PDB file of C-alpha atoms in Angstrom:
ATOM      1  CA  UNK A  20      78.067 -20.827   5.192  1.00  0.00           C
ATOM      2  CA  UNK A  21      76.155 -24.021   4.776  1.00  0.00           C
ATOM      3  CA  UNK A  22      77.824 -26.276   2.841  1.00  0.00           C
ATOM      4  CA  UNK A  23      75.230 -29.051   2.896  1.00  0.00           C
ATOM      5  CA  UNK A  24      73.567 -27.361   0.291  1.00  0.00           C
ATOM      6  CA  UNK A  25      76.095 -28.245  -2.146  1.00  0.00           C
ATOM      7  CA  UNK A  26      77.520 -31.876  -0.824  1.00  0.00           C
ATOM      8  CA  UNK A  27      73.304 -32.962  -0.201  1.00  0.00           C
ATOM      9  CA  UNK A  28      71.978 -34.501  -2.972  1.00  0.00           C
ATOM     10  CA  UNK A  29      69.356 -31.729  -3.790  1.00  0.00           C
ATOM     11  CA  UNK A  30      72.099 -29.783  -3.837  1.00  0.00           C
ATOM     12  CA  UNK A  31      74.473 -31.832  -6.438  1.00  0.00           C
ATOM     13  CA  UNK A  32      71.149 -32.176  -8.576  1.00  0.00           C
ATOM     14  CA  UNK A  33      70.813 -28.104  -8.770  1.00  0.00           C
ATOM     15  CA  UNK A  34      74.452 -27.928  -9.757  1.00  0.00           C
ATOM     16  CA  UNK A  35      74.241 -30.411 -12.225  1.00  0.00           C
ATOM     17  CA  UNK A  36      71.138 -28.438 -13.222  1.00  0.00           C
ATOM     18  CA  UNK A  37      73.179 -24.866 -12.762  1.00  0.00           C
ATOM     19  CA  UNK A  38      75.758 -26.686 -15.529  1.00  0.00           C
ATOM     20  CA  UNK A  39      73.373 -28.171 -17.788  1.00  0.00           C
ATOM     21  CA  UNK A  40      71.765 -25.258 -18.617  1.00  0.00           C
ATOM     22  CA  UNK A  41      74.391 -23.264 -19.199  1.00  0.00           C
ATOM     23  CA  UNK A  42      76.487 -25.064 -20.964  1.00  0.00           C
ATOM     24  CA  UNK A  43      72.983 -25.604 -23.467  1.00  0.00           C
ATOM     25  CA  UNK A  44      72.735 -21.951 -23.836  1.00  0.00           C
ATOM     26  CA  UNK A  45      76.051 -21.236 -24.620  1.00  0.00           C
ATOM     27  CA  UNK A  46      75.641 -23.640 -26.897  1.00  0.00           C
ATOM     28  CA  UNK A  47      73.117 -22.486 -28.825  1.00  0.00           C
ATOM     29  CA  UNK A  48      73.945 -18.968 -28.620  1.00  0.00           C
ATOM     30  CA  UNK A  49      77.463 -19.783 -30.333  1.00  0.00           C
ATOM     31  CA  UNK A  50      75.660 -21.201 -33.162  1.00  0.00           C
ATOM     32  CA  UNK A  51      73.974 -17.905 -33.440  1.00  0.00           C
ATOM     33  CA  UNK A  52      70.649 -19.759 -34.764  1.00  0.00           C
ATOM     34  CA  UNK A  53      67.981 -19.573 -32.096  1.00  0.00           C
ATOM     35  CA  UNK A  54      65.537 -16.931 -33.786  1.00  0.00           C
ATOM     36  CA  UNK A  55      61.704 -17.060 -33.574  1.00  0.00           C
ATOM     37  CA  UNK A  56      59.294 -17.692 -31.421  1.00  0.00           C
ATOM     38  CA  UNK A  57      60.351 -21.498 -30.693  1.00  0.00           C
ATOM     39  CA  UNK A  58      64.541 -20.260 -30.683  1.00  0.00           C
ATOM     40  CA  UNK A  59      63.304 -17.378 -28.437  1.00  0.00           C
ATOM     41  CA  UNK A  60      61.448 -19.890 -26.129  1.00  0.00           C
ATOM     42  CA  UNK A  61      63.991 -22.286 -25.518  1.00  0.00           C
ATOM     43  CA  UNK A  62      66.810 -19.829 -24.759  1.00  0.00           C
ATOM     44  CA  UNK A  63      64.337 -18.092 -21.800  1.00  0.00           C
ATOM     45  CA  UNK A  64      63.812 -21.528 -20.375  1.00  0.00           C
ATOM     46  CA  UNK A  65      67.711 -22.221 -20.348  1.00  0.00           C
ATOM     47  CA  UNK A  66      68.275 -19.220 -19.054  1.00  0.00           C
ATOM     48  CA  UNK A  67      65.402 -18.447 -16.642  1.00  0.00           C
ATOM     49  CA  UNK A  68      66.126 -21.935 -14.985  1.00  0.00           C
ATOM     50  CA  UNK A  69      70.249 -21.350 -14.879  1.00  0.00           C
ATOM     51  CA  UNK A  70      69.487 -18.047 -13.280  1.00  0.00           C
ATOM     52  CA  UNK A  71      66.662 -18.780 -10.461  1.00  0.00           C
ATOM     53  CA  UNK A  72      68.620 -21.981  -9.674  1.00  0.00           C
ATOM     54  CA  UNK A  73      72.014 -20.387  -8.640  1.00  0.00           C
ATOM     55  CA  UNK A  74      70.216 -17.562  -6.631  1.00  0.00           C
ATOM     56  CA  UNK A  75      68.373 -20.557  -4.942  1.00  0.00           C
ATOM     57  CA  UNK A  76      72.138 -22.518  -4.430  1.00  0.00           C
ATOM     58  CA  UNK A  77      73.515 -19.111  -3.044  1.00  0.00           C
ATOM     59  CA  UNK A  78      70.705 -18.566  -0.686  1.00  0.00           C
ATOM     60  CA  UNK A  79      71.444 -21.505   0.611  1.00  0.00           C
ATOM     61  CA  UNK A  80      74.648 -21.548   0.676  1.00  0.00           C
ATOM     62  CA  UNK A  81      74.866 -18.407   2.323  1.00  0.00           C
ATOM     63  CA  UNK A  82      71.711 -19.512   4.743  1.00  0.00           C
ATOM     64  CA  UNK A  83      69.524 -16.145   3.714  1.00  0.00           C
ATOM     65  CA  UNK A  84      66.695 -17.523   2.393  1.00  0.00           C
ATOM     66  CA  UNK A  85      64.546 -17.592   6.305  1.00  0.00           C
ATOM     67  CA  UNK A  86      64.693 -13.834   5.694  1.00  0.00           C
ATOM     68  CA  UNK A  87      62.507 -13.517   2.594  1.00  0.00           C
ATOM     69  CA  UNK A  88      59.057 -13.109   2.893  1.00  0.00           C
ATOM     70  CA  UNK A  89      57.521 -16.715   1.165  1.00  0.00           C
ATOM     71  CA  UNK A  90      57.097 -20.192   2.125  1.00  0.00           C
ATOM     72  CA  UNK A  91      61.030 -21.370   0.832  1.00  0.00           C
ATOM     73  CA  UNK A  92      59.916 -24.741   0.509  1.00  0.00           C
ATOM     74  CA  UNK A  93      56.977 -24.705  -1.280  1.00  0.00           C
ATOM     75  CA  UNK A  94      58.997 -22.181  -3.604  1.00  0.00           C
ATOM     76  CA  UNK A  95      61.660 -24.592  -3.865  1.00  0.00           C
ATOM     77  CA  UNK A  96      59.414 -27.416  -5.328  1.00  0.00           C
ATOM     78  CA  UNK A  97      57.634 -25.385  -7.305  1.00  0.00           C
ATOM     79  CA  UNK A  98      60.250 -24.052  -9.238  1.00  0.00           C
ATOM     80  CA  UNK A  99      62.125 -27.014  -9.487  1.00  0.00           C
ATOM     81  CA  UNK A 100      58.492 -28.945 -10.866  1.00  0.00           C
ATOM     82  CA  UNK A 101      57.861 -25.763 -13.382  1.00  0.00           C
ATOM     83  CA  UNK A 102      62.176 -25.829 -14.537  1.00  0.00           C
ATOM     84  CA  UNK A 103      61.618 -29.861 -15.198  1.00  0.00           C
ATOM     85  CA  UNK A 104      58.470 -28.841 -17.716  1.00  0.00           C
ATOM     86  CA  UNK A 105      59.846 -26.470 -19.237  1.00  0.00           C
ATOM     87  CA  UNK A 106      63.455 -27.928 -19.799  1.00  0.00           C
ATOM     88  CA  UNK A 107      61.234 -31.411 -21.344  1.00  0.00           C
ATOM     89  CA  UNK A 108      59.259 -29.176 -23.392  1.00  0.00           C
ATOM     90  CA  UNK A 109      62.131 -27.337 -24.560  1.00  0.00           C
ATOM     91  CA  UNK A 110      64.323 -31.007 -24.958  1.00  0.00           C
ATOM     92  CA  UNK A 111      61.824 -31.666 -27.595  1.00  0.00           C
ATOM     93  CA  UNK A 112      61.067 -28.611 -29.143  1.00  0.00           C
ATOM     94  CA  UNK A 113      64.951 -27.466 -30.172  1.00  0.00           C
ATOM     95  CA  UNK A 114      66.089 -30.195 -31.669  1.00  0.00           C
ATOM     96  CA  UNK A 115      62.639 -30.329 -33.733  1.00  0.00           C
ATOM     97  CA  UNK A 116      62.406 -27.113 -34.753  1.00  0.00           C
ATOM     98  CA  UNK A 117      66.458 -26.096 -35.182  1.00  0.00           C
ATOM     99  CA  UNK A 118      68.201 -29.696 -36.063  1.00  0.00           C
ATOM    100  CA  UNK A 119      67.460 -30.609 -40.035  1.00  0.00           C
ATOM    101  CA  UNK A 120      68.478 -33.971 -41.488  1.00  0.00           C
ATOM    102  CA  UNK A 121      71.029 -34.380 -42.762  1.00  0.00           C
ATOM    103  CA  UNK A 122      73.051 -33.068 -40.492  1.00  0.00           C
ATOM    104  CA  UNK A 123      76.562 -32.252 -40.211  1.00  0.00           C
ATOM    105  CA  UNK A 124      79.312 -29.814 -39.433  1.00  0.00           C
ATOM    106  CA  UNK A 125      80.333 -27.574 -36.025  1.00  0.00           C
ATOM    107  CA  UNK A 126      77.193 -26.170 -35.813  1.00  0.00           C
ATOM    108  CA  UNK A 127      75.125 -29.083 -35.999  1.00  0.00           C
ATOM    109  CA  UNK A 128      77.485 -30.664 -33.225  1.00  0.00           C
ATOM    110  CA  UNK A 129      76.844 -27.874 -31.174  1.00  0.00           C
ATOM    111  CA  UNK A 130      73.339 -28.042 -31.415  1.00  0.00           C
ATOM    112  CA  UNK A 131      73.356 -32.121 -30.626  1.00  0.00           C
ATOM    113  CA  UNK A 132      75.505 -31.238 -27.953  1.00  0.00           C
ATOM    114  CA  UNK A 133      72.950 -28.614 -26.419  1.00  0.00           C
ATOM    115  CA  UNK A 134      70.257 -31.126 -26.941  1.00  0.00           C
ATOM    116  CA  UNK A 135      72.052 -33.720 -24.888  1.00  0.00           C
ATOM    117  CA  UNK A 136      72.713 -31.150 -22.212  1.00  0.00           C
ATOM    118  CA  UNK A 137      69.226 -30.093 -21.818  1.00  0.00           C
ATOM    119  CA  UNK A 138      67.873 -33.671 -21.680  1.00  0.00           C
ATOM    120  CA  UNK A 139      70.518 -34.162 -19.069  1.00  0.00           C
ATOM    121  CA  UNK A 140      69.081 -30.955 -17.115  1.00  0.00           C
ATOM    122  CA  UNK A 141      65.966 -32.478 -17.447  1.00  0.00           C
ATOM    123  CA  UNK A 142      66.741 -35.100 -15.463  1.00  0.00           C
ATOM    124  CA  UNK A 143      68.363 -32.983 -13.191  1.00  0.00           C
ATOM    125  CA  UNK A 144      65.624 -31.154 -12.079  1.00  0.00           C
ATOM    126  CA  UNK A 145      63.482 -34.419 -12.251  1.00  0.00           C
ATOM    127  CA  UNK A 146      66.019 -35.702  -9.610  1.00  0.00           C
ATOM    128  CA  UNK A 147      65.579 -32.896  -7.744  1.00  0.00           C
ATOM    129  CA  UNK A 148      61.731 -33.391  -7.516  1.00  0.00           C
ATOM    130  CA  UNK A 149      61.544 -36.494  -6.511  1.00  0.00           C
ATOM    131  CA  UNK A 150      63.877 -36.046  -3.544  1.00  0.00           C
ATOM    132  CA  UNK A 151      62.283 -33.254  -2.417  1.00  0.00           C
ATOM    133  CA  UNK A 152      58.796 -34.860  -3.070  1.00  0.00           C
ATOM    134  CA  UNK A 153      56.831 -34.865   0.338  1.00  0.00           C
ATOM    135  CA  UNK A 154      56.595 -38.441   2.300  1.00  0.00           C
ATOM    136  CA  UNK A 155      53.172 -39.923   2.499  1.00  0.00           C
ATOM    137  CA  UNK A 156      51.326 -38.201   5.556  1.00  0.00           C
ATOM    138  CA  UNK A 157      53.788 -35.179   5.384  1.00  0.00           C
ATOM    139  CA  UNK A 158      51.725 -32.106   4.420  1.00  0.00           C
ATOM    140  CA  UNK A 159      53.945 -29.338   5.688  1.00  0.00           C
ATOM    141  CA  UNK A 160      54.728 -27.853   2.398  1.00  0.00           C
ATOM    142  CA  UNK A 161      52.170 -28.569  -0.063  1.00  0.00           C
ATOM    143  CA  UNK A 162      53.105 -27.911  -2.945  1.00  0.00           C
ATOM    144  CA  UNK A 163      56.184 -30.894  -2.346  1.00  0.00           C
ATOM    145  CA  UNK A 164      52.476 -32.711  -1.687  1.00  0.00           C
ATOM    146  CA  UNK A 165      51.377 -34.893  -4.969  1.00  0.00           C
ATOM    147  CA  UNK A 166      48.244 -32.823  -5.615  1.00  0.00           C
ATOM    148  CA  UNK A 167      50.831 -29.470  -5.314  1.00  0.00           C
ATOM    149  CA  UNK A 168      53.072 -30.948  -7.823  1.00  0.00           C
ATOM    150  CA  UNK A 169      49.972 -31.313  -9.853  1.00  0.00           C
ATOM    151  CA  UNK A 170      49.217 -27.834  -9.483  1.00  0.00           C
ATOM    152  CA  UNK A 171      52.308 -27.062 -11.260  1.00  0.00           C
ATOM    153  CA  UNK A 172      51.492 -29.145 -13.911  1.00  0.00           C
ATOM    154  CA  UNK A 173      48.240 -27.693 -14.528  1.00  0.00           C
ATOM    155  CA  UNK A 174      48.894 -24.528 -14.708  1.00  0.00           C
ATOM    156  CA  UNK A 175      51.836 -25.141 -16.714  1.00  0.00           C
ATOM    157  CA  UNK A 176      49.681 -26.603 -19.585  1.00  0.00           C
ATOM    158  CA  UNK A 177      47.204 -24.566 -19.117  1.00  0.00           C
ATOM    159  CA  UNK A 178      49.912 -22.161 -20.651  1.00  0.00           C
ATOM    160  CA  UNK A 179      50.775 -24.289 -23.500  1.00  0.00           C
ATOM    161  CA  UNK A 180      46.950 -24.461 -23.980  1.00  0.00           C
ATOM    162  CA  UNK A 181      46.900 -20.861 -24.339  1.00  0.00           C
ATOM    163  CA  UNK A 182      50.116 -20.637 -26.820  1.00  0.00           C
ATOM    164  CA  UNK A 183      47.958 -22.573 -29.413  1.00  0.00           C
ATOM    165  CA  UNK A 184      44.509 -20.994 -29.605  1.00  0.00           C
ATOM    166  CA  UNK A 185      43.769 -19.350 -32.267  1.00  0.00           C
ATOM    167  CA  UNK A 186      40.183 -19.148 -34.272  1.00  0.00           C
ATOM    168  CA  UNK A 187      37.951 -19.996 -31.673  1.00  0.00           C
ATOM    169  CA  UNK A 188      36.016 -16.645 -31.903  1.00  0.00           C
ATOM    170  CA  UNK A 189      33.155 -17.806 -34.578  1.00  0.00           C
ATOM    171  CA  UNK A 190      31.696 -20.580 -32.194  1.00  0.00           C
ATOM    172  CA  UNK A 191      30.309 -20.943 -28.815  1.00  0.00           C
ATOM    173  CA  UNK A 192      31.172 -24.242 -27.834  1.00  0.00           C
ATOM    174  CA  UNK A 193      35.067 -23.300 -28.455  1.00  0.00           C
ATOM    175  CA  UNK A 194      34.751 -19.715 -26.256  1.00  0.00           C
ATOM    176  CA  UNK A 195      33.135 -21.607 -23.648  1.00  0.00           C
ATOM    177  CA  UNK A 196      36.873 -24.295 -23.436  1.00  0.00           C
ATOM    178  CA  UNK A 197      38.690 -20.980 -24.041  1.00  0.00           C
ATOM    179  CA  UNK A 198      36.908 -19.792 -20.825  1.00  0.00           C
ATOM    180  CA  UNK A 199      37.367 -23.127 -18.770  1.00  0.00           C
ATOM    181  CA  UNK A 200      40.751 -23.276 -19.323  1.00  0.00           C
ATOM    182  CA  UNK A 201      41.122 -19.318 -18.158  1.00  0.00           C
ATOM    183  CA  UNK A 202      38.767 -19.662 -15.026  1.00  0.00           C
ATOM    184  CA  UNK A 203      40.977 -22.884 -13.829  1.00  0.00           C
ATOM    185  CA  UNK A 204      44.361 -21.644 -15.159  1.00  0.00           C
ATOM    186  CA  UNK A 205      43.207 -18.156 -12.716  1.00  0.00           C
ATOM    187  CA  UNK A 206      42.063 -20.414  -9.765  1.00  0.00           C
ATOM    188  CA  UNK A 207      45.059 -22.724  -9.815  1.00  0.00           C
ATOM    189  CA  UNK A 208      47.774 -19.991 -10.099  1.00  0.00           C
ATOM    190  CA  UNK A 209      46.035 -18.044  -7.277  1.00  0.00           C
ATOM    191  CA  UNK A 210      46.358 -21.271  -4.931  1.00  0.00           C
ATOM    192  CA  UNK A 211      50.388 -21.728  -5.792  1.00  0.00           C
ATOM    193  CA  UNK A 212      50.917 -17.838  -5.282  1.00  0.00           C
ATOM    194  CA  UNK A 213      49.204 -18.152  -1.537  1.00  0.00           C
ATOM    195  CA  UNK A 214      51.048 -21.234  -0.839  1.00  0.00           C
ATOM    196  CA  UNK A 215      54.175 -19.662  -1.386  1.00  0.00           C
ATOM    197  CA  UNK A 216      53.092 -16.244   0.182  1.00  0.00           C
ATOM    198  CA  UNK A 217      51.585 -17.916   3.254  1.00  0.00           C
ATOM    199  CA  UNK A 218      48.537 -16.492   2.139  1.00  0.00           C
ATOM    200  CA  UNK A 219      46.572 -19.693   3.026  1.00  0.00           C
ATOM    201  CA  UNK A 220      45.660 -18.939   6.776  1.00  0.00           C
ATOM    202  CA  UNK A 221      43.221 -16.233   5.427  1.00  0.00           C
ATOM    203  CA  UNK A 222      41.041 -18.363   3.661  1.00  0.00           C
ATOM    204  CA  UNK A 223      37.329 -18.960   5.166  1.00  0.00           C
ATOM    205  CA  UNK A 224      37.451 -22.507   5.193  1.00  0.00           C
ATOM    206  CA  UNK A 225      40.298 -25.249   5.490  1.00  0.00           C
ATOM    207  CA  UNK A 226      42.428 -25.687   2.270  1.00  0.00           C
ATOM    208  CA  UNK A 227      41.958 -29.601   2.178  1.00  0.00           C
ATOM    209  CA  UNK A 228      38.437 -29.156   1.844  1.00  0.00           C
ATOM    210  CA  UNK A 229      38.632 -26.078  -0.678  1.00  0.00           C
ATOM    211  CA  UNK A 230      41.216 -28.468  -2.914  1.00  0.00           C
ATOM    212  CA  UNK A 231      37.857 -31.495  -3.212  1.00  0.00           C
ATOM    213  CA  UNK A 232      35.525 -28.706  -4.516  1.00  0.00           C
ATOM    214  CA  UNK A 233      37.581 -26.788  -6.777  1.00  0.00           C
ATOM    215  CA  UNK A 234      39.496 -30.199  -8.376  1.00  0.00           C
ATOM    216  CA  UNK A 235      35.963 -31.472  -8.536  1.00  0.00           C
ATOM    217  CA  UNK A 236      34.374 -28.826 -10.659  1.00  0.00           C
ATOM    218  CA  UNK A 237      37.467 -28.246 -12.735  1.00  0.00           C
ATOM    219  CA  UNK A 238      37.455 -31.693 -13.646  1.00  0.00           C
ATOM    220  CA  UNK A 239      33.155 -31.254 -14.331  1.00  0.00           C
ATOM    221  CA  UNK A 240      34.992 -28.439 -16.289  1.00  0.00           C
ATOM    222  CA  UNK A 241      37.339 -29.699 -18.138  1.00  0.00           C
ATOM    223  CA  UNK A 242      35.414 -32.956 -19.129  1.00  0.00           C
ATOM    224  CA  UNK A 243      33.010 -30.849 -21.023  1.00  0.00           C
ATOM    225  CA  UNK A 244      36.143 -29.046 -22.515  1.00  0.00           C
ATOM    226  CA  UNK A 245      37.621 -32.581 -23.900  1.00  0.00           C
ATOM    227  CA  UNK A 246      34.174 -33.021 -25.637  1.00  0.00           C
ATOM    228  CA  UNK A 247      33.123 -29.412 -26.879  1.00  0.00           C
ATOM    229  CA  UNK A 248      36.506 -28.938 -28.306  1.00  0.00           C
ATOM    230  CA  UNK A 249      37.282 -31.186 -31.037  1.00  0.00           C
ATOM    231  CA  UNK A 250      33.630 -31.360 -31.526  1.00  0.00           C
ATOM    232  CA  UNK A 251      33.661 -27.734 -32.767  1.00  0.00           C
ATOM    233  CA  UNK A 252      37.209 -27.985 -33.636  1.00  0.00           C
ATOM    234  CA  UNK A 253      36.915 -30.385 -36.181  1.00  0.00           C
ATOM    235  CA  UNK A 254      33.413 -30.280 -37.271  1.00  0.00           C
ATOM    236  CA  UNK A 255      33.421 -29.973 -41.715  1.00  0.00           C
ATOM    237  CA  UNK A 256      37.431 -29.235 -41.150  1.00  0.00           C
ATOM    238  CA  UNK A 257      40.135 -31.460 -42.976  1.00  0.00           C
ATOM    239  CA  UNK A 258      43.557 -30.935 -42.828  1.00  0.00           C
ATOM    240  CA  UNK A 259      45.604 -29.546 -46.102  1.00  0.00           C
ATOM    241  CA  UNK A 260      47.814 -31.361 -47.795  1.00  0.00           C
ATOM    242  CA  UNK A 261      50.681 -28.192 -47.167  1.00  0.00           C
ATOM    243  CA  UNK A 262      49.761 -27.857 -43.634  1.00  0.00           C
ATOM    244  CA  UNK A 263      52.252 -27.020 -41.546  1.00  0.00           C
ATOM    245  CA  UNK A 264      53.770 -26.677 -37.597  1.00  0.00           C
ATOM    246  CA  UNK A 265      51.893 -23.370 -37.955  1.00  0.00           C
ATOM    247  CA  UNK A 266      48.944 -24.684 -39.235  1.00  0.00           C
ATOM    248  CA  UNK A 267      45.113 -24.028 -37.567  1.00  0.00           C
ATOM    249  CA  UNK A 268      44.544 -27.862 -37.817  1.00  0.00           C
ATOM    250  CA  UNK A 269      47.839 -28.931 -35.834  1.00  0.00           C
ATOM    251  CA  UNK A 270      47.008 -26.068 -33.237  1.00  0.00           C
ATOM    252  CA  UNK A 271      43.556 -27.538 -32.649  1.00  0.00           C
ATOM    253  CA  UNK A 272      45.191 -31.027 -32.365  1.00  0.00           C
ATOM    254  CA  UNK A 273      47.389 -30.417 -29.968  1.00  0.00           C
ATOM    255  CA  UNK A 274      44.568 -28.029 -27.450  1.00  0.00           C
ATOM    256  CA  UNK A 275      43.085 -31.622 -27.646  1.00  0.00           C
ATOM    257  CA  UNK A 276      45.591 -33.856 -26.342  1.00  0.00           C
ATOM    258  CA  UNK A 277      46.674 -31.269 -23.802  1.00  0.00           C
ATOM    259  CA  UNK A 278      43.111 -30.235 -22.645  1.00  0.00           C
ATOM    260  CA  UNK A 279      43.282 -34.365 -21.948  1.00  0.00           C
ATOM    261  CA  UNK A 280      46.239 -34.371 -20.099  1.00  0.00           C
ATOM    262  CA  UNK A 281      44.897 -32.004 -17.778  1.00  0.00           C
ATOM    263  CA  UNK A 282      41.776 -33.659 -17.569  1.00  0.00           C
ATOM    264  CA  UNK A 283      44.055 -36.580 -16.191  1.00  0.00           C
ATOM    265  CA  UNK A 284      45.875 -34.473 -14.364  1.00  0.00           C
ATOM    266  CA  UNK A 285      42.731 -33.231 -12.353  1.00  0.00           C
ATOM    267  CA  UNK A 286      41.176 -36.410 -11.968  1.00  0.00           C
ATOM    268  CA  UNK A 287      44.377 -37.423 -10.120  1.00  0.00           C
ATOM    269  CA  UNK A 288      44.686 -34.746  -8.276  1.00  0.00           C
ATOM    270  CA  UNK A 289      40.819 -34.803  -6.693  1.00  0.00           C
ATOM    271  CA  UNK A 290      41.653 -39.097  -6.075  1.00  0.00           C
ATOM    272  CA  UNK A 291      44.600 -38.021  -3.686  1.00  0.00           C
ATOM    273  CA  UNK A 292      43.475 -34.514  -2.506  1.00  0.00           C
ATOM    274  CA  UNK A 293      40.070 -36.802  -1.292  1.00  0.00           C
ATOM    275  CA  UNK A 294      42.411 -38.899   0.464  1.00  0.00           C
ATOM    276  CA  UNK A 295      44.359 -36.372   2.002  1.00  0.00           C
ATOM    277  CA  UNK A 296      40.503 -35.150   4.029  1.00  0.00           C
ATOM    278  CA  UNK A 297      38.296 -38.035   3.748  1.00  0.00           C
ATOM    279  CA  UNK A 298      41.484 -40.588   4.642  1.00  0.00           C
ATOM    280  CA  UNK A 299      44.213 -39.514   6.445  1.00  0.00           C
ATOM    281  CA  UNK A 300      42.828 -36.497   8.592  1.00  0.00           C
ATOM    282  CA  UNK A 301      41.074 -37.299  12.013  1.00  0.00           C
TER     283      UNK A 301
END
């Protein structure tokens, strides 16, 4: 039994986590008003992170994880990058959707409560990332790297990106974003899965290098995206009067700002993985 990896401070950040979580579903569950696509959402993030975060404190606890067949690491920070996205989006989602104003009585307590609790989670995780967050010249386990953590993040919008499309079938310019985020959503997923399966040795050429191209052209990519978009997006289209958090408009807003943060999030990730060949290696 390893102890450590409950007395370390990655470890007291993934119980804190472990607690957070649950007590924010239980929360919410007692309240019995978590319906819908939004209600639905938040509850599987809660849960999913509670879940895949005690199996990763009992692994290590218990000192099995050398035996499975992935990179634990690179797993490891992953996960805990993807839990602190989806507990954020979920910290602000909840109490927008689910809390009205006024507010008062047990279950509105409850809910504040949960909301509290998954902010705190948040932060838990966010700990967790940082101190597991690979020192400069330490590549071991990419995906602890910067430009791994970025990975993450990509994809993980990338999936939000794909949650709000809707009516982009008429015109060209909005298939062709539909398509850039897919081919680089595809791409980026495939390079997380092979870092964690220790797939990487079977590429044909070295991973640093591969990293410059492909950030390179998906930022080409997705700078054409940020400009086609709202181009055709908003082109002779106002928004009603009665539009709501369904409405086409506010979808096509927020594929903007999102196709911009991972426009950011590519440019910074071909600045340090450019460093990481053209700097740091012999």
């Amino acid at each position: 039994v390893n102890l450590r990896a409950l007395t370390s401070w990655v470890g007291i950040a993934r119980l804190l986590a472990v607690l957070l979580s649950c007590l924010a579903f239980s929360l919410v569950a007692s309240t019995g008003d978590f319906g819908g696509p939004y209600g639905t959402w938040c509850m599987f993030s809660w849960c999913l992170c509670f879940a895949v975060t005690l199996l990763v404190l009992l692994l290590e606890l218990l000192e099995l994880y050398p035996a499975l067949p992935l990179s634990w690491d690179d797993f490891t920070s992953a996960f805990s990058m993807l839990a602190a996205l989806m507990i954020f989006t979920t910290s602000v989602v909840f109490p927008s959707t689910f809390i009205s104003s006024p507010c008062g009585g047990s279950k509105c307590a409850r809910q504040a409560v949960a909301t509290a609790a998954s902010c705190l989670c948040f932060l838990a995780y966010a700990l967790e990332v940082g101190l597991t967050r690979a020192k400069p010249g330490d590549i071991s386990s990419f995906l602890s790297t910067v430009p791994g953590l970025l990975k993450v993040f990509e994809t993980y919008v990338a999936c939000l990106i794909f949650s709000l499309l809707d009516g982009y079938a008429s015109k060209a310019g909005l298939q062709w974003c539909v398509a850039v985020y897919s081919i680089c959503f595809i791409i980026t997923l495939l390079i997380i899965i092979f870092t964690i399966g220790r797939c990487l040795s079977y590429m044909p050429c070295p991973l640093e290098k591969l990293l410059v191209g492909y950030n390179a052209l998906a930022f080409l990519m997705y700078l054409t995206a940020t400009i086609l978009w709202p181009l055709y997006s908003f082109r002779d289209s106002q928004r009603r009067e009665d539009c709501g958090k369904d409405c086409l408009w506010n979808k096509r807003l927020g594929v903007t700002f999102l196709t911009i943060f991972n426009l950011i999030a590519y440019l910074v990730d071909l600045v340090y993985s450019s460093r990481m060949v053209f700097i740091r290696a012999p």
